[in-house]
mmCIF file of N, CA and C in Angstrom:
data_model
loop_
_atom_site.group_PDB
_atom_site.id
_atom_site.type_symbol
_atom_site.label_atom_id
_atom_site.label_comp_id
_atom_site.label_asym_id
_atom_site.label_seq_id
_atom_site.Cartn_x
_atom_site.Cartn_y
_atom_site.Cartn_z
ATOM 1 N N MET A 2 77.994 113.536 36.449
ATOM 2 C CA MET A 2 79.277 112.885 36.168
ATOM 3 C C MET A 2 79.520 111.807 37.218
ATOM 4 N N LEU A 3 79.982 110.695 36.805
ATOM 5 C CA LEU A 3 80.263 109.549 37.667
ATOM 6 C C LEU A 3 81.577 109.768 38.427
ATOM 7 N N ASP A 4 81.525 109.693 39.738
ATOM 8 C CA ASP A 4 82.718 109.835 40.568
ATOM 9 C C ASP A 4 83.294 108.438 40.812
ATOM 10 N N LEU A 5 84.465 108.178 40.284
ATOM 11 C CA LEU A 5 85.082 106.849 40.382
ATOM 12 C C LEU A 5 85.413 106.482 41.813
ATOM 13 N N LYS A 6 85.761 107.475 42.655
ATOM 14 C CA LYS A 6 86.052 107.162 44.054
ATOM 15 C C LYS A 6 84.808 106.674 44.769
ATOM 16 N N LEU A 7 83.654 107.271 44.483
ATOM 17 C CA LEU A 7 82.410 106.808 45.101
ATOM 18 C C LEU A 7 82.050 105.404 44.616
ATOM 19 N N LEU A 8 82.250 105.152 43.340
ATOM 20 C CA LEU A 8 81.991 103.826 42.788
ATOM 21 C C LEU A 8 82.937 102.803 43.408
ATOM 22 N N ALA A 9 84.228 103.157 43.541
ATOM 23 C CA ALA A 9 85.183 102.264 44.160
ATOM 24 C C ALA A 9 84.818 102.018 45.639
ATOM 25 N N ASN A 10 84.371 103.052 46.333
ATOM 26 C CA ASN A 10 83.941 102.916 47.725
ATOM 27 C C ASN A 10 82.812 101.918 47.845
ATOM 28 N N ALA A 11 81.818 102.042 46.983
ATOM 29 C CA ALA A 11 80.679 101.108 47.001
ATOM 30 C C ALA A 11 81.133 99.706 46.624
ATOM 31 N N GLY A 12 81.955 99.589 45.636
ATOM 32 C CA GLY A 12 82.448 98.266 45.203
ATOM 33 C C GLY A 12 83.293 97.592 46.269
ATOM 34 N N MET A 13 84.143 98.360 46.923
ATOM 35 C CA MET A 13 84.964 97.772 48.014
ATOM 36 C C MET A 13 84.107 97.346 49.180
ATOM 37 N N PHE A 14 83.058 98.115 49.482
ATOM 38 C CA PHE A 14 82.148 97.690 50.550
ATOM 39 C C PHE A 14 81.506 96.358 50.189
ATOM 40 N N GLN A 15 81.015 96.218 48.952
ATOM 41 C CA GLN A 15 80.375 94.967 48.542
ATOM 42 C C GLN A 15 81.338 93.815 48.587
ATOM 43 N N LEU A 16 82.563 94.031 48.130
ATOM 44 C CA LEU A 16 83.595 92.995 48.184
ATOM 45 C C LEU A 16 83.826 92.572 49.629
ATOM 46 N N GLY A 17 83.973 93.559 50.509
ATOM 47 C CA GLY A 17 84.178 93.256 51.931
ATOM 48 C C GLY A 17 82.988 92.580 52.543
ATOM 49 N N TRP A 18 81.761 92.975 52.140
ATOM 50 C CA TRP A 18 80.549 92.354 52.676
ATOM 51 C C TRP A 18 80.546 90.858 52.358
ATOM 52 N N PHE A 19 80.806 90.523 51.106
ATOM 53 C CA PHE A 19 80.803 89.119 50.717
ATOM 54 C C PHE A 19 81.918 88.353 51.431
ATOM 55 N N ALA A 20 83.084 88.961 51.574
ATOM 56 C CA ALA A 20 84.181 88.271 52.260
ATOM 57 C C ALA A 20 83.828 87.997 53.722
ATOM 58 N N CYS A 21 83.199 88.949 54.376
ATOM 59 C CA CYS A 21 82.792 88.755 55.767
ATOM 60 C C CYS A 21 81.703 87.690 55.887
ATOM 61 N N VAL A 22 80.674 87.810 55.073
ATOM 62 C CA VAL A 22 79.520 86.923 55.207
ATOM 63 C C VAL A 22 79.859 85.496 54.770
ATOM 64 N N LEU A 23 80.589 85.344 53.678
ATOM 65 C CA LEU A 23 80.919 84.018 53.187
ATOM 66 C C LEU A 23 82.136 83.416 53.878
ATOM 67 N N GLY A 24 83.055 84.269 54.321
ATOM 68 C CA GLY A 24 84.294 83.778 54.909
ATOM 69 C C GLY A 24 84.224 83.558 56.391
ATOM 70 N N GLY A 25 83.290 84.244 57.055
ATOM 71 C CA GLY A 25 83.215 84.117 58.513
ATOM 72 C C GLY A 25 84.533 84.523 59.162
ATOM 73 N N ASN A 26 84.844 83.915 60.282
ATOM 74 C CA ASN A 26 86.100 84.192 60.995
ATOM 75 C C ASN A 26 87.221 83.344 60.406
ATOM 76 N N SER A 27 87.654 83.705 59.190
ATOM 77 C CA SER A 27 88.717 82.984 58.494
ATOM 78 C C SER A 27 89.700 83.975 57.899
ATOM 79 N N LEU A 28 90.634 83.455 57.158
ATOM 80 C CA LEU A 28 91.608 84.348 56.489
ATOM 81 C C LEU A 28 90.960 85.262 55.474
ATOM 82 N N TRP A 29 89.751 84.982 55.061
ATOM 83 C CA TRP A 29 89.027 85.870 54.145
ATOM 84 C C TRP A 29 88.857 87.267 54.756
ATOM 85 N N LEU A 30 88.963 87.357 56.065
ATOM 86 C CA LEU A 30 88.820 88.665 56.707
ATOM 87 C C LEU A 30 89.988 89.606 56.405
ATOM 88 N N LEU A 31 91.039 89.069 55.841
ATOM 89 C CA LEU A 31 92.135 89.933 55.397
ATOM 90 C C LEU A 31 91.668 90.870 54.278
ATOM 91 N N LEU A 32 90.717 90.394 53.489
ATOM 92 C CA LEU A 32 90.197 91.212 52.372
ATOM 93 C C LEU A 32 89.474 92.455 52.899
ATOM 94 N N PRO A 33 88.488 92.341 53.797
ATOM 95 C CA PRO A 33 87.859 93.567 54.326
ATOM 96 C C PRO A 33 88.838 94.415 55.145
ATOM 97 N N ALA A 34 89.810 93.772 55.821
ATOM 98 C CA ALA A 34 90.831 94.555 56.508
ATOM 99 C C ALA A 34 91.615 95.396 55.511
ATOM 100 N N GLY A 35 91.902 94.829 54.357
ATOM 101 C CA GLY A 35 92.581 95.558 53.293
ATOM 102 C C GLY A 35 91.709 96.701 52.754
ATOM 103 N N VAL A 36 90.410 96.459 52.675
ATOM 104 C CA VAL A 36 89.482 97.511 52.223
ATOM 105 C C VAL A 36 89.539 98.674 53.215
ATOM 106 N N LEU A 37 89.567 98.378 54.509
ATOM 107 C CA LEU A 37 89.647 99.450 55.518
ATOM 108 C C LEU A 37 90.971 100.212 55.364
ATOM 109 N N LEU A 38 92.040 99.498 55.088
ATOM 110 C CA LEU A 38 93.339 100.134 54.910
ATOM 111 C C LEU A 38 93.354 101.040 53.695
ATOM 112 N N VAL A 39 92.853 100.537 52.568
ATOM 113 C CA VAL A 39 92.777 101.351 51.336
ATOM 114 C C VAL A 39 91.921 102.588 51.578
ATOM 115 N N ASN A 40 90.791 102.391 52.244
ATOM 116 C CA ASN A 40 89.921 103.540 52.569
ATOM 117 C C ASN A 40 90.681 104.591 53.367
ATOM 118 N N GLY A 41 91.447 104.124 54.344
ATOM 119 C CA GLY A 41 92.228 105.049 55.154
ATOM 120 C C GLY A 41 93.269 105.805 54.365
ATOM 121 N N LEU A 42 93.821 105.172 53.346
ATOM 122 C CA LEU A 42 94.827 105.846 52.524
ATOM 123 C C LEU A 42 94.207 106.861 51.582
ATOM 124 N N TRP A 43 92.964 106.646 51.170
ATOM 125 C CA TRP A 43 92.281 107.549 50.257
ATOM 126 C C TRP A 43 91.732 108.805 50.925
ATOM 127 N N ILE A 44 91.392 108.688 52.189
ATOM 128 C CA ILE A 44 90.673 109.750 52.864
ATOM 129 C C ILE A 44 91.628 110.804 53.397
ATOM 130 N N SER A 45 91.327 112.062 53.148
ATOM 131 C CA SER A 45 92.197 113.141 53.646
ATOM 132 C C SER A 45 91.890 113.452 55.104
ATOM 133 N N ALA A 46 90.631 113.342 55.515
ATOM 134 C CA ALA A 46 90.248 113.604 56.913
ATOM 135 C C ALA A 46 90.261 112.281 57.672
ATOM 136 N N ARG A 47 91.450 111.696 57.806
ATOM 137 C CA ARG A 47 91.586 110.359 58.378
ATOM 138 C C ARG A 47 91.022 110.235 59.792
ATOM 139 N N TRP A 48 91.340 111.184 60.680
ATOM 140 C CA TRP A 48 90.928 111.041 62.060
ATOM 141 C C TRP A 48 89.419 111.167 62.204
ATOM 142 N N THR A 49 88.812 111.990 61.406
ATOM 143 C CA THR A 49 87.349 112.096 61.389
ATOM 144 C C THR A 49 86.750 110.768 60.960
ATOM 145 N N GLU A 50 87.337 110.187 59.932
ATOM 146 C CA GLU A 50 86.863 108.896 59.411
ATOM 147 C C GLU A 50 87.078 107.773 60.441
ATOM 148 N N VAL A 51 88.245 107.784 61.090
ATOM 149 C CA VAL A 51 88.554 106.742 62.099
ATOM 150 C C VAL A 51 87.566 106.842 63.255
ATOM 151 N N ARG A 52 87.276 108.060 63.710
ATOM 152 C CA ARG A 52 86.302 108.227 64.799
ATOM 153 C C ARG A 52 84.927 107.718 64.389
ATOM 154 N N LEU A 53 84.533 108.008 63.158
ATOM 155 C CA LEU A 53 83.233 107.521 62.665
ATOM 156 C C LEU A 53 83.203 106.016 62.620
ATOM 157 N N ILE A 54 84.273 105.402 62.118
ATOM 158 C CA ILE A 54 84.361 103.942 62.029
ATOM 159 C C ILE A 54 84.261 103.325 63.431
ATOM 160 N N ILE A 55 84.993 103.884 64.371
ATOM 161 C CA ILE A 55 84.948 103.348 65.750
ATOM 162 C C ILE A 55 83.551 103.496 66.331
ATOM 163 N N TYR A 56 82.939 104.645 66.159
ATOM 164 C CA TYR A 56 81.609 104.892 66.703
ATOM 165 C C TYR A 56 80.563 103.929 66.100
ATOM 166 N N VAL A 57 80.551 103.824 64.788
ATOM 167 C CA VAL A 57 79.590 102.934 64.105
ATOM 168 C C VAL A 57 79.822 101.471 64.481
ATOM 169 N N CYS A 58 81.092 101.085 64.525
ATOM 170 C CA CYS A 58 81.427 99.710 64.875
ATOM 171 C C CYS A 58 81.006 99.360 66.296
ATOM 172 N N LEU A 59 81.264 100.271 67.239
ATOM 173 C CA LEU A 59 80.872 100.030 68.637
ATOM 174 C C LEU A 59 79.346 100.019 68.786
ATOM 175 N N LEU A 60 78.673 100.975 68.163
ATOM 176 C CA LEU A 60 77.209 101.025 68.263
ATOM 177 C C LEU A 60 76.565 99.826 67.599
ATOM 178 N N GLY A 61 77.033 99.446 66.401
ATOM 179 C CA GLY A 61 76.506 98.271 65.719
ATOM 180 C C GLY A 61 76.762 96.983 66.502
ATOM 181 N N THR A 62 77.956 96.884 67.065
ATOM 182 C CA THR A 62 78.283 95.696 67.868
ATOM 183 C C THR A 62 77.393 95.611 69.105
ATOM 184 N N LEU A 63 77.172 96.740 69.748
ATOM 185 C CA LEU A 63 76.328 96.782 70.936
ATOM 186 C C LEU A 63 74.903 96.361 70.607
ATOM 187 N N VAL A 64 74.308 96.971 69.593
ATOM 188 C CA VAL A 64 72.929 96.676 69.238
ATOM 189 C C VAL A 64 72.787 95.233 68.774
ATOM 190 N N ASP A 65 73.687 94.777 67.912
ATOM 191 C CA ASP A 65 73.578 93.406 67.403
ATOM 192 C C ASP A 65 73.860 92.390 68.509
ATOM 193 N N SER A 66 74.752 92.719 69.450
ATOM 194 C CA SER A 66 75.019 91.782 70.570
ATOM 195 C C SER A 66 73.788 91.696 71.468
ATOM 196 N N LEU A 67 73.095 92.832 71.678
ATOM 197 C CA LEU A 67 71.838 92.793 72.440
ATOM 198 C C LEU A 67 70.815 91.905 71.727
ATOM 199 N N LEU A 68 70.714 92.063 70.416
ATOM 200 C CA LEU A 68 69.780 91.216 69.644
ATOM 201 C C LEU A 68 70.197 89.756 69.689
ATOM 202 N N LEU A 69 71.486 89.477 69.654
ATOM 203 C CA LEU A 69 71.986 88.099 69.778
ATOM 204 C C LEU A 69 71.575 87.522 71.125
ATOM 205 N N ASN A 70 71.787 88.238 72.190
ATOM 206 C CA ASN A 70 71.449 87.768 73.529
ATOM 207 C C ASN A 70 69.957 87.698 73.790
ATOM 208 N N ALA A 71 69.181 88.451 73.008
ATOM 209 C CA ALA A 71 67.722 88.371 73.101
ATOM 210 C C ALA A 71 67.155 87.221 72.285
ATOM 211 N N GLY A 72 68.019 86.553 71.515
ATOM 212 C CA GLY A 72 67.567 85.391 70.736
ATOM 213 C C GLY A 72 67.114 85.722 69.329
ATOM 214 N N VAL A 73 67.306 86.952 68.874
ATOM 215 C CA VAL A 73 66.894 87.315 67.526
ATOM 216 C C VAL A 73 67.845 86.742 66.497
ATOM 217 N N PHE A 74 69.151 86.780 66.801
ATOM 218 C CA PHE A 74 70.180 86.208 65.911
ATOM 219 C C PHE A 74 70.796 84.967 66.532
ATOM 220 N N GLU A 75 71.212 84.053 65.670
ATOM 221 C CA GLU A 75 71.972 82.870 66.102
ATOM 222 C C GLU A 75 73.128 82.710 65.152
ATOM 223 N N PHE A 76 74.353 82.572 65.714
ATOM 224 C CA PHE A 76 75.549 82.353 64.923
ATOM 225 C C PHE A 76 76.169 81.016 65.247
ATOM 226 N N ARG A 77 77.070 80.561 64.406
ATOM 227 C CA ARG A 77 77.726 79.259 64.623
ATOM 228 C C ARG A 77 78.534 79.277 65.905
ATOM 229 N N GLN A 78 79.162 80.368 66.203
ATOM 230 C CA GLN A 78 80.006 80.437 67.414
ATOM 231 C C GLN A 78 79.198 80.897 68.610
ATOM 232 N N GLU A 79 79.565 80.416 69.760
ATOM 233 C CA GLU A 79 78.897 80.805 71.011
ATOM 234 C C GLU A 79 79.567 82.058 71.535
ATOM 235 N N GLY A 80 78.846 82.815 72.338
ATOM 236 C CA GLY A 80 79.410 83.986 72.975
ATOM 237 C C GLY A 80 78.358 85.039 73.177
ATOM 238 N N ILE A 81 78.748 86.056 73.977
ATOM 239 C CA ILE A 81 77.806 87.152 74.241
ATOM 240 C C ILE A 81 77.965 88.275 73.238
ATOM 241 N N LEU A 82 79.049 88.283 72.490
ATOM 242 C CA LEU A 82 79.283 89.303 71.475
ATOM 243 C C LEU A 82 79.069 88.671 70.084
ATOM 244 N N ILE A 83 78.704 89.498 69.139
ATOM 245 C CA ILE A 83 78.578 89.036 67.747
ATOM 246 C C ILE A 83 79.946 88.585 67.246
ATOM 247 N N PRO A 84 79.985 87.766 66.207
ATOM 248 C CA PRO A 84 81.284 87.339 65.655
ATOM 249 C C PRO A 84 82.110 88.514 65.141
ATOM 250 N N PHE A 85 83.418 88.337 65.111
ATOM 251 C CA PHE A 85 84.318 89.383 64.681
ATOM 252 C C PHE A 85 84.017 89.844 63.257
ATOM 253 N N TRP A 86 83.627 88.907 62.391
ATOM 254 C CA TRP A 86 83.375 89.286 60.987
ATOM 255 C C TRP A 86 82.220 90.277 60.900
ATOM 256 N N LEU A 87 81.250 90.178 61.811
ATOM 257 C CA LEU A 87 80.134 91.118 61.779
ATOM 258 C C LEU A 87 80.552 92.468 62.348
ATOM 259 N N MET A 88 81.435 92.471 63.324
ATOM 260 C CA MET A 88 82.006 93.738 63.798
ATOM 261 C C MET A 88 82.745 94.447 62.672
ATOM 262 N N LEU A 89 83.511 93.670 61.913
ATOM 263 C CA LEU A 89 84.252 94.212 60.783
ATOM 264 C C LEU A 89 83.290 94.742 59.717
ATOM 265 N N LEU A 90 82.180 94.069 59.550
ATOM 266 C CA LEU A 90 81.181 94.528 58.581
ATOM 267 C C LEU A 90 80.592 95.888 58.994
ATOM 268 N N TRP A 91 80.406 96.097 60.283
ATOM 269 C CA TRP A 91 79.962 97.413 60.742
ATOM 270 C C TRP A 91 80.990 98.479 60.422
ATOM 271 N N ALA A 92 82.279 98.130 60.593
ATOM 272 C CA ALA A 92 83.335 99.095 60.264
ATOM 273 C C ALA A 92 83.314 99.403 58.768
ATOM 274 N N LEU A 93 83.093 98.387 57.939
ATOM 275 C CA LEU A 93 83.010 98.613 56.491
ATOM 276 C C LEU A 93 81.824 99.520 56.148
ATOM 277 N N LEU A 94 80.702 99.307 56.781
ATOM 278 C CA LEU A 94 79.540 100.174 56.528
ATOM 279 C C LEU A 94 79.898 101.643 56.822
ATOM 280 N N ALA A 95 80.616 101.851 57.920
ATOM 281 C CA ALA A 95 80.997 103.205 58.292
ATOM 282 C C ALA A 95 81.811 103.914 57.209
ATOM 283 N N THR A 96 82.593 103.134 56.454
ATOM 284 C CA THR A 96 83.410 103.742 55.396
ATOM 285 C C THR A 96 82.583 104.290 54.255
ATOM 286 N N THR A 97 81.327 103.917 54.186
ATOM 287 C CA THR A 97 80.452 104.373 53.089
ATOM 288 C C THR A 97 79.655 105.606 53.451
ATOM 289 N N LEU A 98 79.520 105.889 54.732
ATOM 290 C CA LEU A 98 78.561 106.920 55.181
ATOM 291 C C LEU A 98 78.893 108.327 54.703
ATOM 292 N N ASN A 99 80.164 108.674 54.647
ATOM 293 C CA ASN A 99 80.574 110.000 54.183
ATOM 294 C C ASN A 99 80.969 110.011 52.718
ATOM 295 N N HIS A 100 80.761 108.885 52.057
ATOM 296 C CA HIS A 100 81.236 108.770 50.673
ATOM 297 C C HIS A 100 80.097 108.315 49.776
ATOM 298 N N CYS A 101 80.022 107.035 49.429
ATOM 299 C CA CYS A 101 78.997 106.623 48.451
ATOM 300 C C CYS A 101 77.578 106.718 49.008
ATOM 301 N N LEU A 102 77.437 106.763 50.324
ATOM 302 C CA LEU A 102 76.091 106.911 50.940
ATOM 303 C C LEU A 102 75.849 108.322 51.482
ATOM 304 N N ALA A 103 76.742 109.260 51.195
ATOM 305 C CA ALA A 103 76.595 110.612 51.707
ATOM 306 C C ALA A 103 75.297 111.247 51.275
ATOM 307 N N TRP A 104 74.778 110.886 50.121
ATOM 308 C CA TRP A 104 73.515 111.431 49.606
ATOM 309 C C TRP A 104 72.335 111.134 50.502
ATOM 310 N N THR A 105 72.477 110.147 51.399
ATOM 311 C CA THR A 105 71.354 109.806 52.283
ATOM 312 C C THR A 105 71.255 110.700 53.505
ATOM 313 N N ALA A 106 72.281 111.512 53.754
ATOM 314 C CA ALA A 106 72.315 112.308 54.978
ATOM 315 C C ALA A 106 71.272 113.404 55.043
ATOM 316 N N ARG A 107 70.981 114.026 53.928
ATOM 317 C CA ARG A 107 70.028 115.145 53.888
ATOM 318 C C ARG A 107 69.046 114.947 52.753
ATOM 319 N N PRO A 108 67.808 114.943 52.975
ATOM 320 C CA PRO A 108 67.122 114.997 54.253
ATOM 321 C C PRO A 108 67.275 113.667 55.003
ATOM 322 N N ALA A 109 67.089 113.722 56.309
ATOM 323 C CA ALA A 109 67.345 112.565 57.180
ATOM 324 C C ALA A 109 66.449 111.379 56.857
ATOM 325 N N TRP A 110 65.272 111.601 56.282
ATOM 326 C CA TRP A 110 64.369 110.488 56.017
ATOM 327 C C TRP A 110 65.018 109.487 55.045
ATOM 328 N N ARG A 111 65.929 109.960 54.196
ATOM 329 C CA ARG A 111 66.591 109.038 53.271
ATOM 330 C C ARG A 111 67.420 108.012 54.030
ATOM 331 N N ALA A 112 68.169 108.485 55.006
ATOM 332 C CA ALA A 112 69.002 107.566 55.820
ATOM 333 C C ALA A 112 68.120 106.589 56.604
ATOM 334 N N VAL A 113 67.026 107.110 57.161
ATOM 335 C CA VAL A 113 66.102 106.263 57.921
ATOM 336 C C VAL A 113 65.502 105.199 56.987
ATOM 337 N N LEU A 114 65.072 105.611 55.827
ATOM 338 C CA LEU A 114 64.469 104.660 54.872
ATOM 339 C C LEU A 114 65.476 103.621 54.405
ATOM 340 N N LEU A 115 66.688 104.078 54.060
ATOM 341 C CA LEU A 115 67.723 103.120 53.615
ATOM 342 C C LEU A 115 68.072 102.157 54.727
ATOM 343 N N GLY A 116 68.203 102.636 55.958
ATOM 344 C CA GLY A 116 68.508 101.742 57.078
ATOM 345 C C GLY A 116 67.374 100.777 57.370
ATOM 346 N N ALA A 117 66.145 101.286 57.284
ATOM 347 C CA ALA A 117 64.956 100.422 57.577
ATOM 348 C C ALA A 117 64.777 99.353 56.544
ATOM 349 N N VAL A 118 65.158 99.609 55.301
ATOM 350 C CA VAL A 118 64.993 98.634 54.222
ATOM 351 C C VAL A 118 66.284 97.836 54.021
ATOM 352 N N GLY A 119 67.383 98.558 53.908
ATOM 353 C CA GLY A 119 68.683 97.921 53.600
ATOM 354 C C GLY A 119 69.207 97.029 54.691
ATOM 355 N N GLY A 120 69.012 97.450 55.957
ATOM 356 C CA GLY A 120 69.505 96.657 57.084
ATOM 357 C C GLY A 120 68.903 95.260 57.122
ATOM 358 N N PRO A 121 67.563 95.184 57.202
ATOM 359 C CA PRO A 121 66.950 93.855 57.206
ATOM 360 C C PRO A 121 67.249 93.046 55.951
ATOM 361 N N LEU A 122 67.311 93.672 54.786
ATOM 362 C CA LEU A 122 67.666 92.949 53.582
ATOM 363 C C LEU A 122 69.075 92.383 53.638
ATOM 364 N N SER A 123 69.983 93.129 54.246
ATOM 365 C CA SER A 123 71.345 92.642 54.412
ATOM 366 C C SER A 123 71.387 91.415 55.336
ATOM 367 N N TYR A 124 70.646 91.470 56.437
ATOM 368 C CA TYR A 124 70.589 90.323 57.335
ATOM 369 C C TYR A 124 69.892 89.131 56.667
ATOM 370 N N TYR A 125 68.872 89.412 55.882
ATOM 371 C CA TYR A 125 68.188 88.328 55.160
ATOM 372 C C TYR A 125 69.139 87.670 54.178
ATOM 373 N N ALA A 126 69.916 88.466 53.454
ATOM 374 C CA ALA A 126 70.897 87.915 52.526
ATOM 375 C C ALA A 126 71.925 87.090 53.280
ATOM 376 N N GLY A 127 72.360 87.580 54.436
ATOM 377 C CA GLY A 127 73.318 86.835 55.237
ATOM 378 C C GLY A 127 72.735 85.506 55.732
ATOM 379 N N GLN A 128 71.452 85.512 56.050
ATOM 380 C CA GLN A 128 70.777 84.284 56.465
ATOM 381 C C GLN A 128 70.703 83.299 55.311
ATOM 382 N N ARG A 129 70.365 83.789 54.128
ATOM 383 C CA ARG A 129 70.278 82.929 52.958
ATOM 384 C C ARG A 129 71.633 82.320 52.595
ATOM 385 N N LEU A 130 72.712 83.032 52.895
ATOM 386 C CA LEU A 130 74.071 82.558 52.612
ATOM 387 C C LEU A 130 74.640 81.735 53.768
ATOM 388 N N GLY A 131 73.862 81.544 54.835
ATOM 389 C CA GLY A 131 74.252 80.667 55.939
ATOM 390 C C GLY A 131 75.112 81.324 57.025
ATOM 391 N N ALA A 132 75.228 82.636 57.021
ATOM 392 C CA ALA A 132 76.061 83.304 58.006
ATOM 393 C C ALA A 132 75.349 83.538 59.347
ATOM 394 N N VAL A 133 74.047 83.620 59.314
ATOM 395 C CA VAL A 133 73.257 83.925 60.510
ATOM 396 C C VAL A 133 71.923 83.192 60.394
ATOM 397 N N GLN A 134 71.398 82.854 61.535
ATOM 398 C CA GLN A 134 70.046 82.281 61.612
ATOM 399 C C GLN A 134 69.212 83.211 62.464
ATOM 400 N N PHE A 135 67.929 83.248 62.194
ATOM 401 C CA PHE A 135 67.028 84.072 63.000
ATOM 402 C C PHE A 135 66.333 83.194 64.031
ATOM 403 N N GLY A 136 66.298 83.697 65.244
ATOM 404 C CA GLY A 136 65.579 83.001 66.316
ATOM 405 C C GLY A 136 64.087 83.309 66.234
ATOM 406 N N PHE A 137 63.352 82.791 67.154
ATOM 407 C CA PHE A 137 61.905 83.047 67.250
ATOM 408 C C PHE A 137 61.142 82.620 65.997
ATOM 409 N N GLY A 138 61.715 81.720 65.229
ATOM 410 C CA GLY A 138 61.019 81.220 64.028
ATOM 411 C C GLY A 138 60.884 82.250 62.928
ATOM 412 N N LEU A 139 61.725 83.304 62.958
ATOM 413 C CA LEU A 139 61.660 84.342 61.922
ATOM 414 C C LEU A 139 62.217 83.825 60.610
#
């Protein structure tokens, strides 16, 4: 049976992904902020979800900022941290982990495989849409 909340969760993530990647640091970021708000209203275990969002956002920001400073990523704006829109994108990803992507948690190889394939594909799509460039001639 199709769970409409899971479908809505996946759809809202995709909507937020496109708003972040195509909108950059603009008013388009109100859309993914709204997605985070709606997600918060739907979830009964709000504090558990908020902690997960903070953890994933901080970890993603740290790793991507290290990659930025190592020259793997190049963005339009200068700085030692990734752009705000990418931080917001990490927060959006966190909203899917216990919901539409919960099926990847067990066995763990599913999450590893999805991250190993989906992560680079997401960055590749972002590069094709002009949101990020790859350093080192990648």
